[in-house]
PDB file of C-alpha atoms in Angstrom:
ATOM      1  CA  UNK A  23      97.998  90.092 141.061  1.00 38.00           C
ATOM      2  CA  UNK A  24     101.870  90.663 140.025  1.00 42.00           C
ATOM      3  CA  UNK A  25     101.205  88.345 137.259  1.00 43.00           C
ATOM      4  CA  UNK A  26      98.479  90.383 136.165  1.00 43.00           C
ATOM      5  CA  UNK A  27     100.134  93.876 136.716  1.00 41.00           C
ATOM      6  CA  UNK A  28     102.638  92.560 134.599  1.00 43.00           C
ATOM      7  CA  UNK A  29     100.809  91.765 131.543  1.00 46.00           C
ATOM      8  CA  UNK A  30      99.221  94.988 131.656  1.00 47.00           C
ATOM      9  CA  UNK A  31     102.189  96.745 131.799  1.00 54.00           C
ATOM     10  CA  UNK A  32     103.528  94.470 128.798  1.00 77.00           C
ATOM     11  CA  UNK A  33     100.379  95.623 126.729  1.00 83.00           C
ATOM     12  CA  UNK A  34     101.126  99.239 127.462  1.00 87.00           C
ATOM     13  CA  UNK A  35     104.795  99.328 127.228  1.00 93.00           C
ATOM     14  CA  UNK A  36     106.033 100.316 123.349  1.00 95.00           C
ATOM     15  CA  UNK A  37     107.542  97.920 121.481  1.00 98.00           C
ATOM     16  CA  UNK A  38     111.455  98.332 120.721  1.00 98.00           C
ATOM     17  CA  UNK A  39     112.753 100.686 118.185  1.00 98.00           C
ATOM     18  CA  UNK A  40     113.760  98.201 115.154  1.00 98.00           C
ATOM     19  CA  UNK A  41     116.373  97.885 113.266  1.00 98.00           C
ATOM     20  CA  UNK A  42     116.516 100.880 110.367  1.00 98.00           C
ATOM     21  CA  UNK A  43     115.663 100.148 107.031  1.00 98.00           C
ATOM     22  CA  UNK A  44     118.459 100.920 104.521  1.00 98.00           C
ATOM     23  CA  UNK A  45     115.952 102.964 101.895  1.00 98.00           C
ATOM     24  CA  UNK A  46     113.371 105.198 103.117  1.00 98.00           C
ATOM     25  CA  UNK A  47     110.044 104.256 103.148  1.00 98.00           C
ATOM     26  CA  UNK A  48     106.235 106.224 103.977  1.00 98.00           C
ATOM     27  CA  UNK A  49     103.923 105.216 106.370  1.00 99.00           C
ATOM     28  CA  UNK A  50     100.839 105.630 104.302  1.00 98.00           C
ATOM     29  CA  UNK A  51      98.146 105.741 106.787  1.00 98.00           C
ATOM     30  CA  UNK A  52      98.073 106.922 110.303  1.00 98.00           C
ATOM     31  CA  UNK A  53      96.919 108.326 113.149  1.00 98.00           C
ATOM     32  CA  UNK A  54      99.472 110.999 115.050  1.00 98.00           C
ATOM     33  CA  UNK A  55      96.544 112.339 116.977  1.00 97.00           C
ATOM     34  CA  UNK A  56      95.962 109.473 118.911  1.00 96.00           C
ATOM     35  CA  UNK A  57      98.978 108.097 119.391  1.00 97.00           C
ATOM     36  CA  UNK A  58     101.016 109.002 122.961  1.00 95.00           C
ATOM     37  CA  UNK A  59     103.924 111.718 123.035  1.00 96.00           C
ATOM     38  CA  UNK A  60     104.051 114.823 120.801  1.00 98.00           C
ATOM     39  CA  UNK A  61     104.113 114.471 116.332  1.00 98.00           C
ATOM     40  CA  UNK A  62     107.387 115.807 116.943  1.00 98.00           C
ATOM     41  CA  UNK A  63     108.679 112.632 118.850  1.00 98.00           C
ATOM     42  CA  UNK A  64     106.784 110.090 116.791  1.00 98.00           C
ATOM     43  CA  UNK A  65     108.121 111.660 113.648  1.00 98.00           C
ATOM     44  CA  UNK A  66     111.652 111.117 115.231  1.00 98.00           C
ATOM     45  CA  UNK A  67     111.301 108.118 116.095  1.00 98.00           C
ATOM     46  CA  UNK A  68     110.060 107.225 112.908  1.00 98.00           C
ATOM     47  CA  UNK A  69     112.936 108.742 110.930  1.00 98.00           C
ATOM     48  CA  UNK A  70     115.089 107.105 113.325  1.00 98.00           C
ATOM     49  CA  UNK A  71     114.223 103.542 111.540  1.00 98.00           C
ATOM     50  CA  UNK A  72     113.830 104.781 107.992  1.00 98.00           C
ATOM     51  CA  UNK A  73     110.119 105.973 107.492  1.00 99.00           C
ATOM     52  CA  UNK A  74     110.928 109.286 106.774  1.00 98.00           C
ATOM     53  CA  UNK A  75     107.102 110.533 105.466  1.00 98.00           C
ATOM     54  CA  UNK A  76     103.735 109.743 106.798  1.00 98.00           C
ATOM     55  CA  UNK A  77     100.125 110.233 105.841  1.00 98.00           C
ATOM     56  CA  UNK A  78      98.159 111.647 108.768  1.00 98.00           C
ATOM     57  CA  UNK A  79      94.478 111.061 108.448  1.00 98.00           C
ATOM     58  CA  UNK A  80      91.492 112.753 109.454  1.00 98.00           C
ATOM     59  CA  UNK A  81      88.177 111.027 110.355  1.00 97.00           C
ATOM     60  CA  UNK A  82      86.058 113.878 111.309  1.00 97.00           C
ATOM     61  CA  UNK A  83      86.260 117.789 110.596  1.00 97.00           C
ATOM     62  CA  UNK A  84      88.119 118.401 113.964  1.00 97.00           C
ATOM     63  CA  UNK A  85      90.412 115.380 112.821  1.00 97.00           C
ATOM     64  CA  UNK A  86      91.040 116.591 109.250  1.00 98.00           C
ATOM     65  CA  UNK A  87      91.777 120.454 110.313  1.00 98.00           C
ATOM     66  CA  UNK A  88      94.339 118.895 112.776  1.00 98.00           C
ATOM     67  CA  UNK A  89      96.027 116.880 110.478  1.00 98.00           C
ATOM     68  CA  UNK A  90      95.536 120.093 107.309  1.00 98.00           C
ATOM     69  CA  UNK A  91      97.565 121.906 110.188  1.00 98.00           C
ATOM     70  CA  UNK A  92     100.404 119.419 111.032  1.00 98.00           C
ATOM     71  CA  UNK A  93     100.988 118.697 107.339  1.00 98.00           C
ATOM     72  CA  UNK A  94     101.597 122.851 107.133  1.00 98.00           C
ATOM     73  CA  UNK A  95     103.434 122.660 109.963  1.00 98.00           C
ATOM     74  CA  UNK A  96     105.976 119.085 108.914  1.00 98.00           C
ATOM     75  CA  UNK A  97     107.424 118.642 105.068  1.00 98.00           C
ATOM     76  CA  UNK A  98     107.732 115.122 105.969  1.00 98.00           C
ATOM     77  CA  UNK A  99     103.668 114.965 106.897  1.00 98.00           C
ATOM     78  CA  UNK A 100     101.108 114.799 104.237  1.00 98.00           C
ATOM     79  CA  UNK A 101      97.352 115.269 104.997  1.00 98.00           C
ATOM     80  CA  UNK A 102      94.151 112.892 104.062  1.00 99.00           C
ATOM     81  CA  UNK A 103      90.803 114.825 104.917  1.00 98.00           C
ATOM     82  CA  UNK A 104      87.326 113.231 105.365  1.00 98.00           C
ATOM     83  CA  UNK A 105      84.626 111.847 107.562  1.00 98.00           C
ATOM     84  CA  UNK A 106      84.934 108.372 108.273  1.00 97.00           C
ATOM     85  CA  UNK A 107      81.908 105.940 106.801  1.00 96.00           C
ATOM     86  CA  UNK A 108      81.224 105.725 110.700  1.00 94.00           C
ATOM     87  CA  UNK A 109      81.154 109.478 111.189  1.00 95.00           C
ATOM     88  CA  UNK A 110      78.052 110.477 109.052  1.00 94.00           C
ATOM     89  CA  UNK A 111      75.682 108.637 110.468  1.00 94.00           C
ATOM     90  CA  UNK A 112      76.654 109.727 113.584  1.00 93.00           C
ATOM     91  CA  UNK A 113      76.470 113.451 112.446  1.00 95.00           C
ATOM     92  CA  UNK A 114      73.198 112.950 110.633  1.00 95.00           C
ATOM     93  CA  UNK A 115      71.320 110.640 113.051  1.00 93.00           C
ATOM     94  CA  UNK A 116      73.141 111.214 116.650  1.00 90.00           C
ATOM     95  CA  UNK A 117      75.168 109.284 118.672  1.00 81.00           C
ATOM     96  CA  UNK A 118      73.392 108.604 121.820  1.00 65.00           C
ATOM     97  CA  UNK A 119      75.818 105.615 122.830  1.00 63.00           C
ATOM     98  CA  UNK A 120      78.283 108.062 122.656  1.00 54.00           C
ATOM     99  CA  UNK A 121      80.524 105.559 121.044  1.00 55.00           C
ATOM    100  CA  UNK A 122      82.690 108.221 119.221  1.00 55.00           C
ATOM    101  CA  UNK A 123      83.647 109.902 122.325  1.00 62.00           C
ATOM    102  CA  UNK A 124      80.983 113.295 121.804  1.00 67.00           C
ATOM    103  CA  UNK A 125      77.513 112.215 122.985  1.00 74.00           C
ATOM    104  CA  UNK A 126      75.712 114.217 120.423  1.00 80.00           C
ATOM    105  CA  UNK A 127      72.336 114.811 118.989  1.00 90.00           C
ATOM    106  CA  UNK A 128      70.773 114.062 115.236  1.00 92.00           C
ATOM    107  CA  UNK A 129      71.871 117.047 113.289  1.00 93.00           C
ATOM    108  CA  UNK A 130      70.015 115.520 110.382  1.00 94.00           C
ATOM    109  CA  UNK A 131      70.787 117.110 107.063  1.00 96.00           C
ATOM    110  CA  UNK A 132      72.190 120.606 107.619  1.00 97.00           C
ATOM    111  CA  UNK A 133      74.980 118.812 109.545  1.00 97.00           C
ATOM    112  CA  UNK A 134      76.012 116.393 107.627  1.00 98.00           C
ATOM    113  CA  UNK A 135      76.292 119.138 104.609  1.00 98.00           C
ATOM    114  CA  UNK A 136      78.326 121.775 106.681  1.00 98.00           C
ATOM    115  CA  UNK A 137      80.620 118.805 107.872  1.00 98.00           C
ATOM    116  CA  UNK A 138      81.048 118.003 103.971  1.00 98.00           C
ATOM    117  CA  UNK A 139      81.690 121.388 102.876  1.00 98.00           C
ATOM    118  CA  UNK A 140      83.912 121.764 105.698  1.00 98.00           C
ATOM    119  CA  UNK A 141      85.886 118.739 104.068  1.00 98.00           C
ATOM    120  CA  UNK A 142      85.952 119.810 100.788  1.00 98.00           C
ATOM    121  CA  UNK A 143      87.296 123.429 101.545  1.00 98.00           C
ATOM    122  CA  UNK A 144      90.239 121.486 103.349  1.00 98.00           C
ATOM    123  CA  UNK A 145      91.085 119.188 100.750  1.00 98.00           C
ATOM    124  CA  UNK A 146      91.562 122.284  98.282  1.00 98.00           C
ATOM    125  CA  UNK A 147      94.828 122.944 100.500  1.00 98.00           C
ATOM    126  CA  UNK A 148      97.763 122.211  99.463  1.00 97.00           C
ATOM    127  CA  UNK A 149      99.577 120.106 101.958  1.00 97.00           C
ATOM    128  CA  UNK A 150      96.268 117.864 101.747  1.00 98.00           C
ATOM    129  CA  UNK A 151      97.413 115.565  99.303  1.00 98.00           C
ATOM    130  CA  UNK A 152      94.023 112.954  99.406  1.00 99.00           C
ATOM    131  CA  UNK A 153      90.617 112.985 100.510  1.00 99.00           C
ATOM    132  CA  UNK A 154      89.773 110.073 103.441  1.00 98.00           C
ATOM    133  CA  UNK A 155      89.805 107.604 105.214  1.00 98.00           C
ATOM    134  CA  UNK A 156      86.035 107.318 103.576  1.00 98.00           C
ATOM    135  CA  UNK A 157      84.207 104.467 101.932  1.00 98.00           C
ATOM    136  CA  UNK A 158      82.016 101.614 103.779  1.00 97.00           C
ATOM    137  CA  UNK A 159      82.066 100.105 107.320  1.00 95.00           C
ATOM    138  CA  UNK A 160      78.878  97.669 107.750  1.00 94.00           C
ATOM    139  CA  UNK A 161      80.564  96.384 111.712  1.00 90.00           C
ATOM    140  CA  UNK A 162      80.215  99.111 113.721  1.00 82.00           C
ATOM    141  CA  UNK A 163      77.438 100.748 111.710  1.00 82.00           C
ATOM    142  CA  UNK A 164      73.805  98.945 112.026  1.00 81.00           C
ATOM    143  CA  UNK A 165      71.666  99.185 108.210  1.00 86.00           C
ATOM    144  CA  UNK A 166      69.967 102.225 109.241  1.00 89.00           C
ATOM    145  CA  UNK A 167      73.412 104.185 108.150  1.00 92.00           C
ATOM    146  CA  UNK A 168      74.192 102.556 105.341  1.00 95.00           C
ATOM    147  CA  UNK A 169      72.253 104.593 103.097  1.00 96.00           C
ATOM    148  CA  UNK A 170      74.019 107.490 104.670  1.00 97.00           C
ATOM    149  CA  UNK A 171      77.423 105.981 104.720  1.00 97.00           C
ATOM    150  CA  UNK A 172      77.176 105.513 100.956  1.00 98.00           C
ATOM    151  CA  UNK A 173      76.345 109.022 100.061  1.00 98.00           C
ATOM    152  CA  UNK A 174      79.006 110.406 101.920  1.00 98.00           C
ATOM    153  CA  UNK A 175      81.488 108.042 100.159  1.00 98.00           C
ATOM    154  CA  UNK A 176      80.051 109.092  96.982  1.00 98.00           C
ATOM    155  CA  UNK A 177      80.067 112.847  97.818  1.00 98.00           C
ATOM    156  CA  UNK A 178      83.329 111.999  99.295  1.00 98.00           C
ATOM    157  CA  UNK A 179      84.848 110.439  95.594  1.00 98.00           C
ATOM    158  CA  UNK A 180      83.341 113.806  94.110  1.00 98.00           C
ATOM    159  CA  UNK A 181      85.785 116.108  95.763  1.00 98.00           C
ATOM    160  CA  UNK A 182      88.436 114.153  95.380  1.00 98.00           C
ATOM    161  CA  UNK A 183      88.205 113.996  91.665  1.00 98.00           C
ATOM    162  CA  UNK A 184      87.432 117.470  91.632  1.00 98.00           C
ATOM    163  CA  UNK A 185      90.239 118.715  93.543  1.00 98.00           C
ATOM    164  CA  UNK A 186      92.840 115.761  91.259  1.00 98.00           C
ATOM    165  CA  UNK A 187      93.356 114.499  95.418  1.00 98.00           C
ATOM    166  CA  UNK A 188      94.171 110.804  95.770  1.00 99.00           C
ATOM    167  CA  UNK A 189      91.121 108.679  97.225  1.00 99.00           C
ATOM    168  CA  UNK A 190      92.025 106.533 100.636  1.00 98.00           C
ATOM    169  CA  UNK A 191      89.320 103.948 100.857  1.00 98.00           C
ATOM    170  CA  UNK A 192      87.868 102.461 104.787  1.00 98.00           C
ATOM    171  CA  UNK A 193      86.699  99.195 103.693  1.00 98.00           C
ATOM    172  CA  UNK A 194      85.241  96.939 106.283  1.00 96.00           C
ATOM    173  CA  UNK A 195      83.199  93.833 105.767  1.00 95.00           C
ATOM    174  CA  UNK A 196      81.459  95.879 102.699  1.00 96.00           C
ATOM    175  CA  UNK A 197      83.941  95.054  99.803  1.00 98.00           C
ATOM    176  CA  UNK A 198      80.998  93.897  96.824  1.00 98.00           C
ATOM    177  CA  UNK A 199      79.477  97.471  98.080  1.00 98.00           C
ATOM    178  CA  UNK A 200      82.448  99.668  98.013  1.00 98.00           C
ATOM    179  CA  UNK A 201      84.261  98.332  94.655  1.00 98.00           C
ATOM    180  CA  UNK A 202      80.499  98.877  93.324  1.00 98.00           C
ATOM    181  CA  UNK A 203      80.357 102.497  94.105  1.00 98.00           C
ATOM    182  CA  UNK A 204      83.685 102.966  93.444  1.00 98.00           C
ATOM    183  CA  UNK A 205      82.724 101.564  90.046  1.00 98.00           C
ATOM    184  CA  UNK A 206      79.394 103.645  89.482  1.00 98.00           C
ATOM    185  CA  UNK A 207      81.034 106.955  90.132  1.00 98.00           C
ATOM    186  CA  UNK A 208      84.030 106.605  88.590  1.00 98.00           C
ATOM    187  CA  UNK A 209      86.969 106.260  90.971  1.00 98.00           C
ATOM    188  CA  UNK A 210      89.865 109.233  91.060  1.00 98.00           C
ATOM    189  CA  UNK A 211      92.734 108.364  89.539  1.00 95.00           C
ATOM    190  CA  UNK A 212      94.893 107.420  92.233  1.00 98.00           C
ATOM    191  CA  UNK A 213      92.932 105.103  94.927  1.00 98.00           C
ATOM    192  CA  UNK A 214      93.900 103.806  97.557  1.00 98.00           C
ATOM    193  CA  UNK A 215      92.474 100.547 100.035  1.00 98.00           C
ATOM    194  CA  UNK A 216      93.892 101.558 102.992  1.00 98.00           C
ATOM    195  CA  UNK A 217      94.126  98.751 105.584  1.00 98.00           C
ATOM    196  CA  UNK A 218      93.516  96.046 102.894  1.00 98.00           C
ATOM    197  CA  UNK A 219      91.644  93.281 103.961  1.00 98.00           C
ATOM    198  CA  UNK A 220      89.980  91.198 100.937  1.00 98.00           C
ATOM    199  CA  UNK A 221      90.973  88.299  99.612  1.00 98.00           C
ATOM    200  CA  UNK A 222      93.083  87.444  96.711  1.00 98.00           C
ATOM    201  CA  UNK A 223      90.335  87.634  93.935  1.00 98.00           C
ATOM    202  CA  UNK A 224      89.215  90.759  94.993  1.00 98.00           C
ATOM    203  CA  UNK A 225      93.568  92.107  94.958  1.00 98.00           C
ATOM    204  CA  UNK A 226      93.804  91.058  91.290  1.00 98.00           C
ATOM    205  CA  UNK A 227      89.857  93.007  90.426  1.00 98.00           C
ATOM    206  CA  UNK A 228      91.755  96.027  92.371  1.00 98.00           C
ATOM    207  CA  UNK A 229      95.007  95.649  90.593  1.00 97.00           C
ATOM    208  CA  UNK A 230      92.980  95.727  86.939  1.00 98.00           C
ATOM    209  CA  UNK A 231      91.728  99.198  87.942  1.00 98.00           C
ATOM    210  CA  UNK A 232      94.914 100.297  89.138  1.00 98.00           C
ATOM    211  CA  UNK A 233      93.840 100.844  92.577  1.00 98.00           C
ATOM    212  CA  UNK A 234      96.276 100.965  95.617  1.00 99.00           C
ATOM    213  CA  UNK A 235      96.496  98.164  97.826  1.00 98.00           C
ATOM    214  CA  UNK A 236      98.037  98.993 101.200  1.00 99.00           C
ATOM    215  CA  UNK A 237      98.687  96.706 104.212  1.00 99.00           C
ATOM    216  CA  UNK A 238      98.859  97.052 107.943  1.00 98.00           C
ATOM    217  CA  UNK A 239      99.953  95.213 110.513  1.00 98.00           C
ATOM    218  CA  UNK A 240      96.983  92.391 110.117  1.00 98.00           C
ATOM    219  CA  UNK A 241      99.571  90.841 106.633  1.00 98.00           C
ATOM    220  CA  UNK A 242     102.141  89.455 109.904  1.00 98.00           C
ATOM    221  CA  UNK A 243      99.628  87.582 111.920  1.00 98.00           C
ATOM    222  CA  UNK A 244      99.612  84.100 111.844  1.00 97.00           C
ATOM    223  CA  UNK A 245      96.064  82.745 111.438  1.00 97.00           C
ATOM    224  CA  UNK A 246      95.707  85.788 108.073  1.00 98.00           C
ATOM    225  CA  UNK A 247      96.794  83.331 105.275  1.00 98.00           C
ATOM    226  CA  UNK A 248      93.986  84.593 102.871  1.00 98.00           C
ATOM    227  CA  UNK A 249      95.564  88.550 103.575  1.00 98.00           C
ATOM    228  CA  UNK A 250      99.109  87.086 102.390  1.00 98.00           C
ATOM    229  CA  UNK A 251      97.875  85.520  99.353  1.00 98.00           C
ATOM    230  CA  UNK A 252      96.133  88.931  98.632  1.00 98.00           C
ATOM    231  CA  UNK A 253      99.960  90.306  98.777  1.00 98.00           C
ATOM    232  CA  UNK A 254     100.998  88.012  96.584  1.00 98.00           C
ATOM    233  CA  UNK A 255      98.237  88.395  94.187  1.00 98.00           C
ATOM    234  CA  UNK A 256      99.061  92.187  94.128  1.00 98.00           C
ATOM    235  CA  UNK A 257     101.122  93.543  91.362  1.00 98.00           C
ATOM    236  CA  UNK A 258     104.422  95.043  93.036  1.00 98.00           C
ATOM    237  CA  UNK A 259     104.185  98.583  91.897  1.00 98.00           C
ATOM    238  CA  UNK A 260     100.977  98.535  93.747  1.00 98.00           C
ATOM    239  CA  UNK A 261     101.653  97.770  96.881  1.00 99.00           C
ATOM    240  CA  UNK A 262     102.394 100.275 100.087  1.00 99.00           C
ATOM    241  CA  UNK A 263     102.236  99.761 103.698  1.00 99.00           C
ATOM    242  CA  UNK A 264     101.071 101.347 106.896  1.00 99.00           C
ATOM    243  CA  UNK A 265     100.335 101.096 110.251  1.00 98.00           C
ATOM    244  CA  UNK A 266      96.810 102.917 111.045  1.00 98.00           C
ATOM    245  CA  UNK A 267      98.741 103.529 114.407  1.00 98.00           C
ATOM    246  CA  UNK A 268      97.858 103.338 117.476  1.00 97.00           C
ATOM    247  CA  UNK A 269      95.640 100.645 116.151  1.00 97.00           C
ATOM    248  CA  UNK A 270      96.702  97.158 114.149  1.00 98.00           C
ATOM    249  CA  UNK A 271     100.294  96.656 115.765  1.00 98.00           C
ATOM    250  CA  UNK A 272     102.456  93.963 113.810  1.00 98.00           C
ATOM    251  CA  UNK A 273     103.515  90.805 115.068  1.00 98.00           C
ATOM    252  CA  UNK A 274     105.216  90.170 117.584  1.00 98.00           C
ATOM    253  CA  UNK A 275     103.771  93.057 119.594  1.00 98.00           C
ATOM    254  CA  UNK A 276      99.951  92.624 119.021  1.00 97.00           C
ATOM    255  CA  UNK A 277      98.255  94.378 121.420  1.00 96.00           C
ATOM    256  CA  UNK A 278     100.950  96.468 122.569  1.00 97.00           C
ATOM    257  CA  UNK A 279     100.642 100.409 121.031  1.00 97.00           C
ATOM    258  CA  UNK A 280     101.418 100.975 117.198  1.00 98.00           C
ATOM    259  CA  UNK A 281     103.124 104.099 115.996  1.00 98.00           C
ATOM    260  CA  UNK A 282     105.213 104.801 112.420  1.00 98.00           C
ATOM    261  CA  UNK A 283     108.492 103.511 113.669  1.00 98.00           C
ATOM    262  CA  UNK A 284     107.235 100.181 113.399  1.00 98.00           C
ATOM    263  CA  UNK A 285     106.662 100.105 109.710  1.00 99.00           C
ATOM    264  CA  UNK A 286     109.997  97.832 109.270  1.00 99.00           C
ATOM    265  CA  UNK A 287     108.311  95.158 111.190  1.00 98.00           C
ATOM    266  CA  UNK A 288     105.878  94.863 109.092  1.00 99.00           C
ATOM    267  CA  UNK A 289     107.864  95.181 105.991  1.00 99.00           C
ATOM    268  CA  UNK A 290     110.183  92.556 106.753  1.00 98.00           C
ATOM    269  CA  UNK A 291     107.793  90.058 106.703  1.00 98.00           C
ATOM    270  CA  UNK A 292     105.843  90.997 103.460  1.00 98.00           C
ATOM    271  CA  UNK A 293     109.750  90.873 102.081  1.00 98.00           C
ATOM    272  CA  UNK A 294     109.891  87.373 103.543  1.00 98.00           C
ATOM    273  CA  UNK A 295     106.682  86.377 102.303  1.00 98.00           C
ATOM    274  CA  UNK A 296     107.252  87.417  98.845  1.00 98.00           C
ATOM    275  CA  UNK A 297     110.677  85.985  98.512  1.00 98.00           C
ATOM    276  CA  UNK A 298     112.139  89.362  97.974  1.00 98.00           C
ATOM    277  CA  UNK A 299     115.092  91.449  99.544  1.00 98.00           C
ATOM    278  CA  UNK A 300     113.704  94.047 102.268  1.00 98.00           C
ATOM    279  CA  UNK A 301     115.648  96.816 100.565  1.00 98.00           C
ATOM    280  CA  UNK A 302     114.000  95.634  96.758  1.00 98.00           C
ATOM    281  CA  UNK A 303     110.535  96.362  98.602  1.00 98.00           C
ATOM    282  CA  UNK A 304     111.284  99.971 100.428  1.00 99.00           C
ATOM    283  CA  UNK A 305     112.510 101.112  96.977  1.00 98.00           C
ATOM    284  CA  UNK A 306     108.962  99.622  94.818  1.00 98.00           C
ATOM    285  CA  UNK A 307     107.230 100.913  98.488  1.00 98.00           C
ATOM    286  CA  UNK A 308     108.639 104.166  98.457  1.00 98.00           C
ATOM    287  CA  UNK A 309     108.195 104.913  94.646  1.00 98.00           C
ATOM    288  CA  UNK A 310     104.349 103.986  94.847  1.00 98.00           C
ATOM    289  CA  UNK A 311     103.743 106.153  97.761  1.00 98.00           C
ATOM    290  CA  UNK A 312     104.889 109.256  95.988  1.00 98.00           C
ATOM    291  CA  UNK A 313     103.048 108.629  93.289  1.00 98.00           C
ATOM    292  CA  UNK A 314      99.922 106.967  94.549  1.00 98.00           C
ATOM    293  CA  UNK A 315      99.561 110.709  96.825  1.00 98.00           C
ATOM    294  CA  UNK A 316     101.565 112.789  94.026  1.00 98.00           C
ATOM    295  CA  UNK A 317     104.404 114.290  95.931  1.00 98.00           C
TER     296      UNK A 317
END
């Protein structure tokens, strides 16, 4: 039982603060609202060690209005607005697992609209500098959303064009589908794979469009020799980093909760991996992320 306790409380327990980087560097995707403690204290913390700006993003209207508000509230927050691929279908057909936390009935397609127009009149703020986490997710949705999860991505690509917002692509186990829609609508001009997680052919079709390639805490684990060689394969003024905190901690604290200061963890060893100083990276990070969300 004491053994037990003890691993629990390992899992639960926050990693150490590491070592700060010597150039500033974003955290280009995560999640302040579910992470423990107040923004304020995570966006210490984070400064603390050198990340300096995140990207808080929104997954459903309640989501994106939050993070519109923080981002008005922080100069060192930026805002991404949308409904995650998984949170259409839910709107449109009901969620009667009540896997997303709201046990809700099918709204059908009057929902789904007013949840879309509520995303579009947020990403015409300001302080919302893109328009996601959106794109494809074929594991936790079953085929009967996919049709719906691809017109929201396209609807999705639409404002963000329209409103000249950077694109942050969800992308999981659907890459043919998502580079193809990406491809028949015409992707924005600044588009971003957040949480990369193809392979190294699919990094250099990426890199020929220009798109954004960013990487999470997945590039440091040890069995993910495929998602280095996707690093490598990626042309250096395309690369930026994240955590998609709480979720997706780095090695050696898998498991344990993620949050922004942890970014130099994971930097480190994409440094290591690509034979290059930690402080060469920050700068080619840091210079990407302003320009891949325009600030």
């Amino acid at each position: 039982m004491a053994a037990n306790a003890k691993k629990n409380d390992d899992r639960s327990t926050p990693p150490p603060l590491p070592e700060p980087l010597a150039v500033p560097v974003a955290d280009s995707h995560t999640h302040l609202d579910m992470q423990s403690g107040t923004p304020a204290e995570g966006l210490a913390r984070a400064a603390s060690v050198g990340v300096t700006t995140v990207v808080q993003v929104g997954c459903d209207v309640p989501g994106s209005q939050w993070a519109a508000d923080l981002a008005a509230e922080y100069e060192q927050v930026h805002a991404a607005v949308a409904l995650h691929p998984n949170e259409a279908p839910r709107i449109f057909l009901g969620d009667p697992d009540s896997w997303s936390g709201q046990r809700r009935t099918p709204g059908g397609r009057a929902a789904l609209d007013a949840a879309l127009a509520e995303i579009d009149r947020l990403a015409a703020l300001p302080h919302v500098l893109a328009v996601g986490e959106t794109g494809l997710d074929y594991f936790r949705t079953g085929p009967e959303g996919v049709d719906l999860q691809k017109e929201s991505f396209r609807r999705h690509i639409e404002i963000a064009k329209r409103h000249g917002k950077a694109l942050v692509i969800h992308d999981r186990e659907a890459h043919e589908d998502v580079i193809a829609v990406l491809l028949e609508e015409g992707a924005p001009e600044r588009t971003v794979f957040h949480c990369y997680s193809g392979d190294a052919a699919m990094a250099r079709t990426c890199a020929e469009h220009g798109w954004y390639l960013s990487f999470a805490g997945p590039v440091t684990y040890k069995a993910n020799h495929p998602l280095r060689e996707a690093l490598t394969a990626t042309p250096l003024d395309r690369v930026l980093i994240e955590t998609d905190a709480p979720f997706l901690t780095p090695h050696p604290y898998r498991g344990r909760p993620n949050a922004p200061y942890l970014i130099p963890v994971t930097l480190r060893a994409m440094a290591a991996h690509l034979a290059l100083g930690e402080d060469e990276l920050a700068t080619a990070i840091a210079a990407n992320t302003a320009r891949a969300f325009g600030y």
